[in-house]
């Protein structure tokens, strides 16, 4: 028979792990369900320099420290994919492996990297195309790579890759970046980074089953020969399995009230699966703590 939990937290990113920390320290029986590695998006982030208490820390290291904090408290983790939520307090949380029950659910589902959806992208995934510089960057040591995107992630990961790779070409569809001037200046100062603006990817070309060239809309440089390509073109919430269950907006972000309660009673949401102005570790953690506290007050 499956165990019953006070709260099941779906997603072990920083928001979910913070909620688990607060609930477990208050003596509640919690289960965290995660389909990948604990840490969520920060496991794919090279350097974090704006989380208080750490001058500079690598994303996977911060993720592991948070995870270790929870395992020291004996928080339970289950590694499976949640496919649906059924019932009403107690809820059934159905995964691809087990069915669990709980009084409360916290959805801390985060977001997943957006894809370009161009020709050969799927075929060359893992064969030259990646969404994680910290995971796959070392494969391209002293090689030529491209980074697609014009936001903070693209710029920060371009800098990270420039330290490993022979040449990094940053490709952005406009000439205006979504980042502060200091970060843009840092990118401009690095010699082995070249920037192509006002260019979009038309398709990827392969040679012997591996990425070989990127075809661009740029008149100046329509073909770029590369060994690897990293896409950082934003994120989208991982909420498709919930669309029929609770209220999500047109982009898939979960709708919540001021206390982070969803349209279902006793089901809360926090972190990057919510629509907001600021997507930072610090406010994802803060939301996890607020949700836990709201539940503890009941
Ligand atoms: P983002 O800010 O949404 O930027 C996405 C970039 O990809 C934009 O430049 C966008 O171009 C481009 N893009 C989107 N779709 C595209 C397509 N189909 N083809 C080509 N380019 C496309 O995403 P992000 O960089 O992942 O950042 C997400 C959030 O996390 C932001 O709020 C960011 O500030 C935050 N963040 C913070 C830090 C930090 O504090 N250290 C680090 C990373 C991210 P347009 O500009 O033309 O729309």
Coordinates of C-alpha atoms and ligand atoms in Angstrom, one line a residue:
X1 CA 0.0 0.0 0.0
X2 CA 1.2 3.5 -0.8
X3 CA 2.2 5.8 1.9
X4 CA 0.2 8.9 2.7
X5 CA 2.0 12.3 3.0
X6 CA 1.0 15.6 4.6
X7 CA 2.4 17.4 1.5
X8 CA 3.7 16.2 -1.8
X9 CA 6.0 18.6 -3.6
X10 CA 6.2 18.1 -7.3
X11 CA 9.6 19.5 -8.6
X12 CA 12.9 19.6 -6.8
X13 CA 14.1 22.9 -8.0
X14 CA 15.0 25.6 -5.6
X15 CA 11.4 26.6 -4.9
X16 CA 10.3 23.0 -4.2
X17 CA 13.4 22.2 -2.1
X18 CA 12.8 25.3 0.0
X19 CA 9.2 24.4 0.6
X20 CA 10.3 20.9 1.7
X21 CA 12.9 22.4 4.0
X22 CA 10.3 24.5 5.9
X23 CA 7.7 21.8 6.1
X24 CA 10.0 19.1 7.2
X25 CA 11.6 21.3 9.9
X26 CA 8.0 21.9 11.1
X27 CA 7.7 18.1 11.5
X28 CA 5.5 17.4 8.5
X29 CA 5.7 14.2 6.4
X30 CA 6.7 15.4 2.9
X31 CA 7.6 13.7 -0.3
X32 CA 9.5 15.5 -3.1
X33 CA 8.9 14.0 -6.6
X34 CA 11.4 14.9 -9.3
X35 CA 11.8 13.4 -12.8
X36 CA 15.4 14.6 -13.3
X37 CA 18.2 15.6 -10.9
X38 CA 17.5 17.8 -7.8
X39 CA 18.2 21.5 -8.5
X40 CA 16.1 22.1 -11.6
X41 CA 17.3 25.0 -13.7
X42 CA 20.3 25.8 -11.6
X43 CA 21.8 22.4 -12.5
X44 CA 22.1 23.8 -16.0
X45 CA 23.6 27.1 -14.8
X46 CA 27.3 27.6 -14.9
X47 CA 27.9 30.4 -12.4
X48 CA 25.6 32.1 -9.8
X49 CA 26.8 35.4 -8.5
X50 CA 23.6 37.0 -7.2
X51 CA 22.4 34.7 -4.5
X52 CA 23.4 36.2 -1.1
X53 CA 25.9 34.3 0.9
X54 CA 27.8 33.0 -2.1
X55 CA 30.3 35.4 -3.9
X56 CA 30.3 32.9 -6.8
X57 CA 29.1 29.3 -6.9
X58 CA 28.5 26.8 -9.7
X59 CA 24.8 25.9 -10.2
X60 CA 25.3 22.2 -9.7
X61 CA 27.2 22.8 -6.4
X62 CA 24.4 25.0 -5.0
X63 CA 21.8 22.4 -6.1
X64 CA 23.7 19.6 -4.4
X65 CA 24.1 21.7 -1.2
X66 CA 20.4 22.3 -1.0
X67 CA 19.7 18.6 -1.7
X68 CA 22.2 17.5 1.0
X69 CA 20.5 19.9 3.5
X70 CA 17.2 18.0 2.8
X71 CA 18.6 14.5 2.9
X72 CA 20.3 15.3 6.2
X73 CA 16.8 16.1 7.5
X74 CA 15.6 12.8 5.9
X75 CA 13.2 14.3 3.5
X76 CA 12.0 11.6 1.1
X77 CA 12.6 11.9 -2.6
X78 CA 10.9 9.9 -5.4
X79 CA 12.4 10.0 -8.9
X80 CA 9.5 9.6 -11.4
X81 CA 7.3 11.7 -13.7
X82 CA 3.9 12.9 -12.4
X83 CA 1.3 12.2 -15.1
X84 CA -1.8 13.5 -13.3
X85 CA -3.4 14.6 -10.0
X86 CA -6.8 13.2 -9.1
X87 CA -9.3 13.5 -6.3
X88 CA -9.7 16.2 -3.7
X89 CA -8.0 16.2 -0.2
X90 CA -6.7 13.6 0.0
X91 CA -5.3 13.9 -3.5
X92 CA -3.8 11.1 -5.6
X93 CA -0.6 12.0 -7.3
X94 CA -0.1 9.5 -10.1
X95 CA 3.4 9.0 -11.5
X96 CA 4.7 6.7 -14.2
X97 CA 5.8 4.3 -11.4
X98 CA 3.6 4.7 -8.3
X99 CA 0.4 6.4 -6.9
X100 CA 0.9 8.5 -3.8
X101 CA -1.7 10.3 -1.7
X102 CA -1.4 13.6 0.3
X103 CA -3.5 16.3 2.0
X104 CA -1.6 19.1 0.2
X105 CA 0.2 19.4 -3.0
X106 CA 2.8 22.0 -3.9
X107 CA 3.5 22.4 -7.6
X108 CA 7.1 23.7 -8.1
X109 CA 7.4 22.5 -11.7
X110 CA 9.8 25.2 -13.0
X111 CA 10.3 25.7 -16.7
X112 CA 12.1 23.8 -19.4
X113 CA 14.3 25.3 -22.1
X114 CA 12.5 26.5 -25.2
X115 CA 13.5 25.0 -28.6
X116 CA 13.9 26.7 -31.9
X117 CA 11.8 24.1 -33.8
X118 CA 13.9 24.2 -37.0
X119 CA 15.0 21.5 -39.4
X120 CA 17.3 18.8 -37.9
X121 CA 17.2 20.2 -34.4
X122 CA 15.6 17.1 -33.0
X123 CA 17.8 14.7 -35.0
X124 CA 21.0 16.5 -33.8
X125 CA 19.9 16.8 -30.1
X126 CA 22.9 15.4 -28.2
X127 CA 24.8 15.2 -31.4
X128 CA 26.0 18.8 -31.4
X129 CA 22.9 20.6 -30.1
X130 CA 22.5 21.2 -26.4
X131 CA 20.6 23.3 -23.9
X132 CA 23.1 23.0 -21.1
X133 CA 26.6 24.6 -21.3
X134 CA 27.7 23.4 -17.8
X135 CA 26.8 19.8 -18.8
X136 CA 28.0 19.6 -22.4
X137 CA 30.5 22.5 -22.6
X138 CA 33.5 20.4 -21.8
X139 CA 32.7 18.2 -24.8
X140 CA 33.7 21.2 -27.0
X141 CA 37.1 22.0 -25.4
X142 CA 39.1 24.0 -28.0
X143 CA 36.3 23.7 -30.6
X144 CA 34.0 26.1 -32.2
X145 CA 30.5 26.6 -30.8
X146 CA 27.5 28.9 -31.4
X147 CA 25.1 30.2 -28.7
X148 CA 21.6 31.2 -29.8
X149 CA 19.7 33.8 -27.8
X150 CA 19.9 37.4 -26.5
X151 CA 18.9 37.2 -22.8
X152 CA 21.0 36.9 -19.6
X153 CA 21.3 33.1 -20.0
X154 CA 22.7 33.3 -23.5
X155 CA 25.2 36.0 -22.5
X156 CA 26.3 34.3 -19.3
X157 CA 26.7 30.9 -20.9
X158 CA 28.6 32.5 -23.8
X159 CA 31.2 33.8 -21.3
X160 CA 31.4 30.4 -19.6
X161 CA 31.9 28.7 -23.0
X162 CA 34.5 31.2 -24.1
X163 CA 36.8 29.9 -21.4
X164 CA 36.5 26.3 -22.7
X165 CA 36.1 26.7 -26.4
X166 CA 38.4 28.0 -29.2
X167 CA 35.7 30.3 -30.6
X168 CA 32.1 31.2 -29.5
X169 CA 29.7 32.8 -31.9
X170 CA 26.7 34.4 -30.2
X171 CA 23.7 34.7 -32.6
X172 CA 20.8 36.9 -31.7
X173 CA 17.7 37.7 -33.7
X174 CA 17.8 41.4 -32.9
X175 CA 20.6 43.8 -32.1
X176 CA 19.3 44.7 -28.6
X177 CA 20.1 42.3 -25.8
X178 CA 17.9 41.6 -22.8
X179 CA 20.7 42.1 -20.2
X180 CA 22.4 44.9 -18.3
X181 CA 25.2 46.9 -19.9
X182 CA 27.8 45.4 -17.6
X183 CA 27.1 41.9 -18.9
X184 CA 27.0 43.0 -22.5
X185 CA 30.4 44.9 -22.1
X186 CA 31.9 41.7 -20.5
X187 CA 30.8 39.7 -23.6
X188 CA 32.2 42.4 -26.0
X189 CA 35.5 42.4 -24.2
X190 CA 36.3 38.7 -24.7
X191 CA 38.4 38.1 -27.8
X192 CA 37.3 34.7 -28.8
X193 CA 33.6 35.7 -28.9
X194 CA 32.1 37.0 -32.1
X195 CA 28.6 38.3 -32.3
X196 CA 26.1 38.0 -35.1
X197 CA 22.9 40.1 -34.7
X198 CA 19.7 40.3 -36.7
X199 CA 20.1 36.7 -37.6
X200 CA 17.8 33.7 -37.1
X201 CA 18.5 30.0 -37.5
X202 CA 16.9 28.6 -40.6
X203 CA 18.2 25.0 -40.1
X204 CA 21.0 22.8 -38.8
X205 CA 23.1 20.8 -41.3
X206 CA 24.8 17.5 -40.3
X207 CA 27.8 15.6 -41.5
X208 CA 28.0 11.9 -40.6
X209 CA 25.1 12.3 -38.1
X210 CA 26.8 15.2 -36.2
X211 CA 26.1 18.9 -36.3
X212 CA 28.3 20.5 -38.9
X213 CA 26.8 23.9 -40.0
X214 CA 24.1 26.4 -39.0
X215 CA 22.2 28.1 -41.8
X216 CA 21.3 31.7 -40.8
X217 CA 19.1 34.4 -42.3
X218 CA 22.1 36.7 -42.1
X219 CA 23.2 38.1 -45.5
X220 CA 26.7 38.8 -44.1
X221 CA 27.2 35.3 -42.7
X222 CA 24.5 32.9 -44.0
X223 CA 26.5 29.7 -43.1
X224 CA 28.4 29.1 -39.8
X225 CA 30.6 26.0 -39.4
X226 CA 30.5 24.8 -35.8
X227 CA 31.2 21.7 -33.7
X228 CA 28.4 22.5 -31.2
X229 CA 25.4 24.8 -30.7
X230 CA 23.8 25.8 -27.4
X231 CA 20.3 27.2 -27.4
X232 CA 19.3 29.7 -24.7
X233 CA 16.1 31.2 -26.1
X234 CA 14.1 31.4 -22.9
X235 CA 11.9 28.9 -21.0
X236 CA 8.4 27.6 -20.9
X237 CA 6.5 26.1 -18.0
X238 CA 6.4 22.4 -17.7
X239 CA 2.6 22.2 -17.0
X240 CA 1.1 20.5 -19.9
X241 CA -0.1 17.5 -17.8
X242 CA -2.2 19.9 -15.7
X243 CA -4.1 21.8 -18.3
X244 CA -7.3 19.9 -17.8
X245 CA -6.9 19.8 -14.0
X246 CA -6.5 23.5 -12.9
X247 CA -6.3 27.0 -14.3
X248 CA -3.3 27.8 -16.4
X249 CA -2.9 30.9 -18.6
X250 CA -2.4 30.8 -22.4
X251 CA 1.4 30.3 -22.0
X252 CA 0.9 27.5 -19.5
X253 CA 1.8 29.4 -16.4
X254 CA -0.2 28.3 -13.3
X255 CA -2.7 30.8 -12.0
X256 CA -2.6 31.4 -8.3
X257 CA -4.1 33.8 -5.7
X258 CA -2.2 36.1 -3.4
X259 CA -1.3 33.1 -1.2
X260 CA -0.1 31.1 -4.1
X261 CA -3.2 28.8 -4.0
X262 CA -4.2 27.4 -7.4
X263 CA -7.8 27.0 -8.6
X264 CA -7.8 23.7 -6.6
X265 CA -8.2 23.7 -2.8
X266 CA -5.1 22.6 -0.9
X267 CA -3.0 22.8 -4.1
X268 CA -0.3 25.6 -4.2
X269 CA 2.3 26.6 -6.8
X270 CA 5.6 28.4 -6.5
X271 CA 8.7 29.2 -8.5
X272 CA 9.2 29.6 -12.2
X273 CA 5.9 27.8 -13.2
X274 CA 4.2 31.1 -12.2
X275 CA 4.0 34.2 -14.4
X276 CA 6.1 37.0 -12.8
X277 CA 8.5 39.8 -13.5
X278 CA 11.6 38.4 -11.8
X279 CA 12.8 34.8 -12.3
X280 CA 15.6 34.6 -9.8
X281 CA 16.7 31.9 -7.3
X282 CA 16.0 34.2 -4.4
X283 CA 12.3 34.8 -5.2
X284 CA 11.7 31.2 -6.1
X285 CA 13.1 30.2 -2.6
X286 CA 11.0 32.9 -1.0
X287 CA 7.8 31.6 -2.7
X288 CA 8.6 28.1 -1.5
X289 CA 8.9 29.4 2.1
X290 CA 5.7 31.4 1.8
X291 CA 3.7 28.5 0.5
X292 CA 5.0 26.2 3.2
X293 CA 4.1 28.7 5.8
X294 CA 0.6 29.2 4.4
X295 CA 0.1 25.4 4.6
X296 CA 1.5 25.3 8.2
X297 CA -0.9 27.9 9.3
X298 CA -3.9 25.7 8.4
Ligands
LIG1 P1 14.9 35.5 -21.9 O1 15.3 36.6 -21.0 O2 13.4 35.3 -22.1 O3 15.6 35.7 -23.3 C1 15.4 34.8 -24.3 C2 16.1 35.3 -25.5 O4 15.9 34.4 -26.6 C3 15.6 36.7 -26.0 O5 16.7 37.4 -26.4 C4 14.8 36.3 -27.2 O6 14.9 37.2 -28.3 C5 15.5 35.0 -27.7 N1 14.5 34.2 -28.4 C6 13.3 33.7 -28.0 N2 12.7 32.9 -28.9 C7 13.6 32.9 -30.0 C8 13.6 32.2 -31.2 N3 12.6 31.5 -31.6 N4 14.6 32.4 -32.0 C9 15.7 33.2 -31.7 N5 15.8 33.8 -30.5 C10 14.7 33.7 -29.6 O7 15.4 34.1 -21.3 P2 16.6 33.7 -20.4 O8 17.9 34.4 -20.8 O9 16.6 32.2 -20.3 O10 16.2 34.3 -19.0 C11 15.0 33.9 -18.4 C12 14.8 34.7 -17.1 O11 15.8 34.3 -16.1 C13 15.0 36.2 -17.3 O12 14.0 36.9 -16.4 C14 16.4 36.5 -16.8 O13 16.6 37.8 -16.4 C15 16.5 35.5 -15.7 N6 18.0 35.1 -15.6 C16 18.7 35.7 -14.6 C17 20.0 35.4 -14.5 C18 20.8 36.0 -13.4 O14 20.2 36.8 -12.6 N7 22.1 35.8 -13.2 C19 20.7 34.5 -15.3 C20 19.9 33.9 -16.4 C21 18.5 34.2 -16.5 P3 14.2 38.7 -28.2 O15 15.0 39.5 -27.2 O16 14.2 39.2 -29.6 O17 12.8 38.4 -27.7

